[in-house]
């Protein structure tokens, strides 16, 4: 079959596509509200007198004083500094599990300091130092403790 289109009128029409809908911006949602509140508490040393070049354990109580469980487990960071000039002498971290409301967990962190014996040191402990666990009050997560490092067998 042959069709002759020579006598068919041609229209000069232009095609205008329908406008593309602009997607509406979805507002960002904030992190879910939480009623967990991690608080740093008691600090203990074992043995009670840290000695130069001998490992001692720092125990640090972390409590959830909020009304909901924490959203995740977390960490505690520890920094030992020479009190005289603030220079860092050692660091370590410890961990704790998800804490239920009212629950306290003792985080234990071994530490060995071999500098500046017979001088005062300051240990600074921070619960959830990276801010990974949502909580009602981030301002009660830090505790400090000073001690004098005994000479022991250090030269």
Coordinates of N, CA and C in Angstrom, one line a residue:
X1 N 0.9 -1.2 0.0 CA 0.0 0.0 0.0 C 0.9 1.2 0.0
X2 N 0.6 2.1 -0.9 CA 1.4 3.4 -1.0 C 0.4 4.5 -0.7
X3 N 0.8 5.4 0.2 CA 0.0 6.5 0.5 C 0.7 7.8 0.1
X4 N 0.0 8.6 -0.6 CA 0.6 9.9 -1.1 C 0.1 11.0 -0.1
X5 N 1.1 11.6 0.6 CA 0.8 12.6 1.5 C 1.0 14.0 0.9
X6 N 1.2 14.1 -0.3 CA 1.6 15.4 -0.9 C 0.4 16.4 -0.8
X7 N -0.8 16.0 -0.9 CA -1.9 16.9 -0.8 C -2.5 17.1 0.6
X8 N -1.8 16.5 1.6 CA -2.3 16.7 3.0 C -1.7 18.0 3.5
X9 N -2.6 18.9 4.0 CA -2.1 20.2 4.5 C -1.2 20.0 5.7
X10 N -0.1 20.8 5.8 CA 0.8 20.7 6.9 C 0.6 21.9 7.8
X11 N 0.5 21.6 9.1 CA 0.3 22.6 10.1 C 1.6 22.9 10.7
X12 N 1.9 24.2 10.9 CA 3.1 24.6 11.6 C 2.8 24.8 13.0
X13 N 2.7 23.8 13.8 CA 2.4 23.9 15.2 C 3.6 23.7 16.0
X14 N 3.6 24.4 17.1 CA 4.8 24.2 18.1 C 4.2 23.4 19.3
X15 N 5.1 22.6 19.8 CA 4.7 21.8 20.9 C 5.3 22.4 22.2
X16 N 4.4 22.7 23.1 CA 4.9 23.2 24.4 C 4.6 22.1 25.4
X17 N 5.7 21.6 26.0 CA 5.5 20.6 27.0 C 4.8 21.2 28.3
X18 N 4.1 20.4 29.0 CA 3.6 20.8 30.3 C 4.7 21.2 31.2
X19 N 4.5 22.2 32.0 CA 5.6 22.6 33.0 C 5.9 21.5 34.0
X20 N 7.1 21.3 34.3 CA 7.6 20.3 35.2 C 7.3 20.8 36.6
X21 N 6.6 20.0 37.4 CA 6.3 20.5 38.8 C 7.6 20.5 39.6
X22 N 7.8 21.6 40.3 CA 9.0 21.7 41.2 C 8.6 21.0 42.5
X23 N 9.5 20.1 42.9 CA 9.2 19.4 44.1 C 9.3 20.3 45.3
X24 N 8.4 20.1 46.2 CA 8.4 21.0 47.4 C 9.5 20.4 48.4
X25 N 10.1 21.3 49.1 CA 11.2 20.9 50.0 C 10.6 20.4 51.2
X26 N 11.0 19.2 51.6 CA 10.5 18.6 52.8 C 11.4 19.1 54.0
X27 N 10.8 19.7 55.0 CA 11.6 20.2 56.1 C 12.3 19.1 56.8
X28 N 13.5 19.4 57.2 CA 14.3 18.4 58.0 C 13.6 18.1 59.3
X29 N 13.7 16.9 59.7 CA 13.1 16.5 60.9 C 14.2 16.5 62.0
X30 N 13.8 17.0 63.1 CA 14.8 17.0 64.2 C 15.0 15.6 64.8
X31 N 16.0 15.4 65.5 CA 16.3 14.1 66.2 C 15.1 13.9 67.1
X32 N 14.8 12.6 67.3 CA 13.6 12.3 68.2 C 13.9 12.8 69.6
X33 N 12.9 13.3 70.2 CA 13.1 13.8 71.6 C 13.4 12.6 72.5
X34 N 14.3 12.9 73.4 CA 14.7 11.9 74.3 C 14.6 12.4 75.7
X35 N 14.4 11.5 76.7 CA 14.4 11.9 78.1 C 15.5 11.2 78.8
X36 N 16.5 10.7 78.1 CA 17.7 10.2 78.7 C 18.6 11.3 79.2
X37 N 19.3 11.1 80.3 CA 20.3 12.1 80.7 C 21.5 11.4 81.4
X38 N 22.6 11.4 80.6 CA 23.8 10.7 81.2 C 24.5 11.7 82.1
X39 N 25.0 11.2 83.2 CA 25.7 12.0 84.2 C 26.9 11.3 84.7
X40 N 28.0 12.0 84.7 CA 29.3 11.5 85.3 C 29.2 11.6 86.8
X41 N 29.7 10.5 87.5 CA 29.6 10.5 88.9 C 30.9 10.2 89.6
X42 N 30.9 9.2 90.5 CA 32.1 8.9 91.3 C 33.3 8.5 90.5
X43 N 34.5 8.9 90.9 CA 35.8 8.5 90.3 C 36.6 7.8 91.3
X44 N 37.1 6.6 91.0 CA 37.9 5.9 92.0 C 39.2 5.4 91.2
X45 N 40.3 5.3 92.0 CA 41.5 4.8 91.5 C 41.8 3.4 92.2
X46 N 42.3 2.5 91.4 CA 42.7 1.2 92.0 C 44.1 0.8 91.4
X47 N 45.2 0.8 92.2 CA 45.2 1.2 93.6 C 44.9 2.7 93.8
X48 N 44.6 3.0 95.0 CA 44.2 4.4 95.3 C 45.2 5.4 95.1
X49 N 46.5 5.0 95.1 CA 47.6 5.9 94.9 C 48.3 5.6 93.6
X50 N 48.0 6.3 92.5 CA 48.7 6.0 91.2 C 50.2 6.2 91.4
X51 N 51.0 5.3 90.8 CA 52.4 5.3 90.9 C 53.1 5.4 89.5
X52 N 54.1 6.1 89.4 CA 54.8 6.3 88.1 C 55.2 5.0 87.4
X53 N 54.8 4.8 86.2 CA 55.1 3.7 85.3 C 54.4 2.4 85.8
X54 N 53.4 2.5 86.6 CA 52.6 1.3 87.0 C 51.2 1.5 86.6
X55 N 50.6 0.5 85.9 CA 49.2 0.7 85.5 C 48.3 0.7 86.7
X56 N 47.4 1.7 86.7 CA 46.3 1.7 87.6 C 45.0 1.8 86.9
X57 N 43.9 1.5 87.5 CA 42.6 1.5 86.9 C 41.8 2.7 87.4
X58 N 41.2 3.4 86.5 CA 40.3 4.5 86.8 C 38.9 4.0 86.7
X59 N 38.1 4.0 87.7 CA 36.7 3.6 87.7 C 35.9 4.9 87.7
X60 N 34.9 4.9 86.8 CA 34.0 6.1 86.6 C 32.6 5.7 86.5
X61 N 31.8 6.2 87.4 CA 30.3 5.8 87.4 C 29.6 6.7 86.4
X62 N 28.9 6.1 85.5 CA 28.0 6.8 84.5 C 26.6 6.4 84.8
X63 N 25.7 7.4 85.0 CA 24.3 7.1 85.4 C 23.4 7.7 84.3
X64 N 22.3 7.1 84.1 CA 21.2 7.7 83.3 C 20.2 8.2 84.3
X65 N 20.2 9.5 84.5 CA 19.2 10.1 85.5 C 17.9 10.5 84.8
X66 N 17.8 10.2 83.5 CA 16.6 10.5 82.7 C 15.5 9.5 83.0
X67 N 14.4 9.7 82.2 CA 13.2 8.9 82.4 C 13.0 7.9 81.2
X68 N 14.0 7.8 80.3 CA 14.0 6.9 79.2 C 15.4 6.2 79.1
X69 N 15.4 5.1 78.5 CA 16.8 4.4 78.2 C 17.6 5.3 77.2
X70 N 18.9 5.1 77.3 CA 19.7 5.8 76.3 C 19.5 5.1 74.9
X71 N 19.7 5.9 73.9 CA 19.4 5.3 72.5 C 20.5 4.4 72.1
X72 N 21.6 4.4 72.7 CA 22.7 3.5 72.3 C 23.7 3.3 73.4
X73 N 24.7 2.4 73.2 CA 25.8 2.3 74.2 C 26.7 3.5 73.9
X74 N 27.7 3.7 74.8 CA 28.5 4.9 74.6 C 29.9 4.7 75.1
X75 N 30.7 5.8 75.1 CA 32.1 5.8 75.5 C 32.3 6.9 76.5
X76 N 33.4 6.8 77.3 CA 33.9 7.8 78.1 C 35.4 8.0 77.7
X77 N 35.7 9.3 77.5 CA 37.1 9.6 77.2 C 37.8 10.1 78.5
X78 N 39.1 9.8 78.6 CA 39.9 10.1 79.8 C 41.1 10.8 79.3
X79 N 41.5 12.0 79.9 CA 42.7 12.6 79.5 C 43.4 13.0 80.9
X80 N 44.7 12.6 80.9 CA 45.5 12.9 82.1 C 46.4 14.1 81.7
X81 N 46.4 15.1 82.5 CA 47.3 16.3 82.2 C 48.1 16.6 83.4
X82 N 49.3 17.2 83.2 CA 50.1 17.7 84.3 C 49.4 19.0 84.7
X83 N 49.1 19.1 86.0 CA 48.3 20.3 86.4 C 49.1 21.5 86.3
X84 N 50.4 21.5 86.5 CA 51.2 22.7 86.4 C 51.1 23.5 85.1
X85 N 51.1 22.7 84.0 CA 51.1 23.4 82.7 C 50.0 22.9 81.7
X86 N 49.2 22.0 82.2 CA 48.1 21.5 81.3 C 48.5 20.6 80.2
X87 N 49.8 20.2 80.2 CA 50.3 19.3 79.1 C 49.7 17.9 79.3
X88 N 49.3 17.3 78.1 CA 48.7 16.0 78.2 C 49.7 14.9 78.4
X89 N 49.4 14.0 79.4 CA 50.4 12.9 79.7 C 49.9 11.6 79.3
X90 N 48.6 11.4 79.1 CA 48.0 10.1 78.7 C 46.5 10.2 78.4
X91 N 46.0 9.3 77.6 CA 44.6 9.2 77.3 C 44.2 7.8 77.2
X92 N 42.9 7.6 77.3 CA 42.3 6.2 77.1 C 40.8 6.4 77.0
X93 N 40.1 5.4 76.6 CA 38.7 5.4 76.5 C 38.1 4.2 77.2
X94 N 36.8 4.2 77.6 CA 36.1 3.1 78.1 C 34.7 3.1 77.6
X95 N 34.0 2.0 77.7 CA 32.7 1.9 77.2 C 31.6 1.5 78.2
X96 N 30.4 1.9 77.9 CA 29.2 1.5 78.7 C 28.1 1.0 77.8
X97 N 27.2 0.2 78.3 CA 26.1 -0.3 77.5 C 24.9 0.7 77.5
X98 N 23.8 0.3 76.8 CA 22.6 1.1 76.9 C 22.2 1.1 78.4
X99 N 21.9 2.3 78.9 CA 21.5 2.4 80.3 C 20.0 2.7 80.4
X100 N 19.4 2.0 81.3 CA 18.0 2.2 81.6 C 17.8 3.4 82.5
X101 N 16.7 4.0 82.6 CA 16.5 5.1 83.6 C 16.8 4.6 85.0
X102 N 17.7 5.4 85.7 CA 18.1 5.1 87.0 C 19.3 4.2 87.1
X103 N 19.7 3.6 86.0 CA 20.8 2.7 86.0 C 22.2 3.4 86.1
X104 N 23.1 2.8 86.8 CA 24.5 3.3 86.9 C 25.4 2.2 86.5
X105 N 26.4 2.5 85.7 CA 27.4 1.5 85.3 C 28.8 2.1 85.6
X106 N 29.7 1.3 86.2 CA 31.1 1.7 86.4 C 31.9 1.3 85.2
X107 N 32.5 2.3 84.5 CA 33.4 2.2 83.4 C 34.8 2.1 84.0
X108 N 35.5 1.0 83.6 CA 36.9 0.9 84.1 C 37.9 1.1 83.0
X109 N 38.9 1.9 83.2 CA 39.9 2.2 82.2 C 41.3 2.1 82.8
X110 N 42.1 1.2 82.3 CA 43.5 1.1 82.7 C 44.3 2.2 82.2
X111 N 45.3 2.7 83.0 CA 46.1 3.9 82.6 C 47.5 3.8 83.2
X112 N 48.5 4.1 82.4 CA 49.9 4.1 82.9 C 50.5 5.5 82.6
X113 N 50.9 6.2 83.7 CA 51.5 7.5 83.5 C 53.0 7.4 84.0
X114 N 53.9 7.8 83.2 CA 55.3 7.7 83.5 C 56.1 9.0 83.5
X115 N 55.4 10.1 83.7 CA 56.0 11.4 83.6 C 55.5 12.3 84.8
X116 N 56.4 13.1 85.2 CA 56.1 14.1 86.3 C 55.6 13.5 87.6
X117 N 56.4 12.6 88.1 CA 56.1 12.0 89.4 C 56.3 13.1 90.5
X118 N 55.7 12.9 91.6 CA 55.7 13.8 92.8 C 55.1 15.2 92.4
X119 N 54.3 15.2 91.3 CA 53.6 16.4 90.9 C 52.1 16.0 90.8
X120 N 51.3 17.1 90.8 CA 49.9 16.9 90.7 C 49.5 16.7 89.2
X121 N 48.6 15.8 89.0 CA 48.0 15.5 87.7 C 46.5 15.7 87.8
X122 N 45.8 16.0 86.7 CA 44.4 16.2 86.7 C 43.8 15.2 85.6
X123 N 42.9 14.4 86.0 CA 42.2 13.5 85.1 C 40.9 14.1 84.8
X124 N 40.6 14.3 83.5 CA 39.3 14.8 83.0 C 38.6 13.6 82.3
X125 N 37.4 13.4 82.7 CA 36.5 12.3 82.1 C 35.3 12.9 81.5
X126 N 35.0 12.5 80.3 CA 33.8 13.1 79.6 C 33.0 11.9 79.1
X127 N 31.7 11.9 79.5 CA 30.8 10.9 79.0 C 30.3 11.3 77.6
X128 N 30.3 10.4 76.7 CA 29.8 10.6 75.3 C 30.4 11.9 74.8
X129 N 31.7 12.0 74.7 CA 32.4 13.2 74.3 C 32.1 13.6 72.8
X130 N 31.7 12.6 72.0 CA 31.4 12.9 70.6 C 29.9 13.2 70.4
X131 N 29.1 13.2 71.5 CA 27.7 13.7 71.4 C 26.8 12.7 70.6
X132 N 27.1 11.4 70.6 CA 26.4 10.5 69.8 C 25.1 10.0 70.4
X133 N 24.9 10.3 71.7 CA 23.7 9.8 72.4 C 22.9 11.1 72.7
X134 N 21.7 11.2 72.2 CA 20.8 12.3 72.5 C 20.4 12.3 74.0
X135 N 20.5 13.4 74.6 CA 20.1 13.5 76.0 C 19.6 14.9 76.3
X136 N 18.9 15.0 77.5 CA 18.3 16.3 77.8 C 19.2 17.3 78.3
X137 N 20.4 16.9 78.8 CA 21.4 17.8 79.4 C 22.8 17.4 79.1
X138 N 23.5 18.0 78.2 CA 24.8 17.7 77.8 C 25.8 18.3 78.8
X139 N 25.4 19.2 79.6 CA 26.2 20.0 80.5 C 26.7 19.3 81.7
X140 N 26.3 18.1 82.0 CA 26.7 17.4 83.2 C 27.4 16.1 82.9
X141 N 28.2 16.1 81.8 CA 28.9 14.9 81.4 C 30.4 14.9 81.7
X142 N 30.9 16.0 82.3 CA 32.4 16.1 82.6 C 32.7 16.1 84.0
X143 N 33.7 15.3 84.4 CA 34.2 15.3 85.8 C 35.7 15.4 85.8
X144 N 36.3 16.0 86.8 CA 37.7 16.0 86.9 C 38.1 15.5 88.3
X145 N 39.4 15.0 88.4 CA 39.9 14.5 89.7 C 41.4 14.8 89.6
X146 N 41.9 15.3 90.7 CA 43.4 15.6 90.8 C 44.0 14.5 91.7
X147 N 45.3 14.2 91.4 CA 46.0 13.3 92.2 C 47.5 13.6 92.1
X148 N 48.3 13.1 93.0 CA 49.8 13.3 92.9 C 50.4 11.9 92.6
X149 N 51.1 11.9 91.5 CA 51.7 10.7 91.0 C 52.9 10.3 91.9
X150 N 52.9 9.1 92.5 CA 54.0 8.7 93.4 C 55.2 8.3 92.5
X151 N 56.4 8.4 93.0 CA 57.6 8.1 92.3 C 57.8 6.7 91.9
X152 N 57.5 5.8 92.8 CA 57.7 4.3 92.5 C 59.1 4.1 92.0
X153 N 59.3 3.3 91.0 CA 60.6 3.0 90.5 C 61.1 3.9 89.4
X154 N 60.4 5.0 89.1 CA 60.9 5.9 88.1 C 62.2 6.6 88.5
X155 N 63.1 6.9 87.5 CA 64.4 7.5 87.9 C 64.2 8.9 88.3

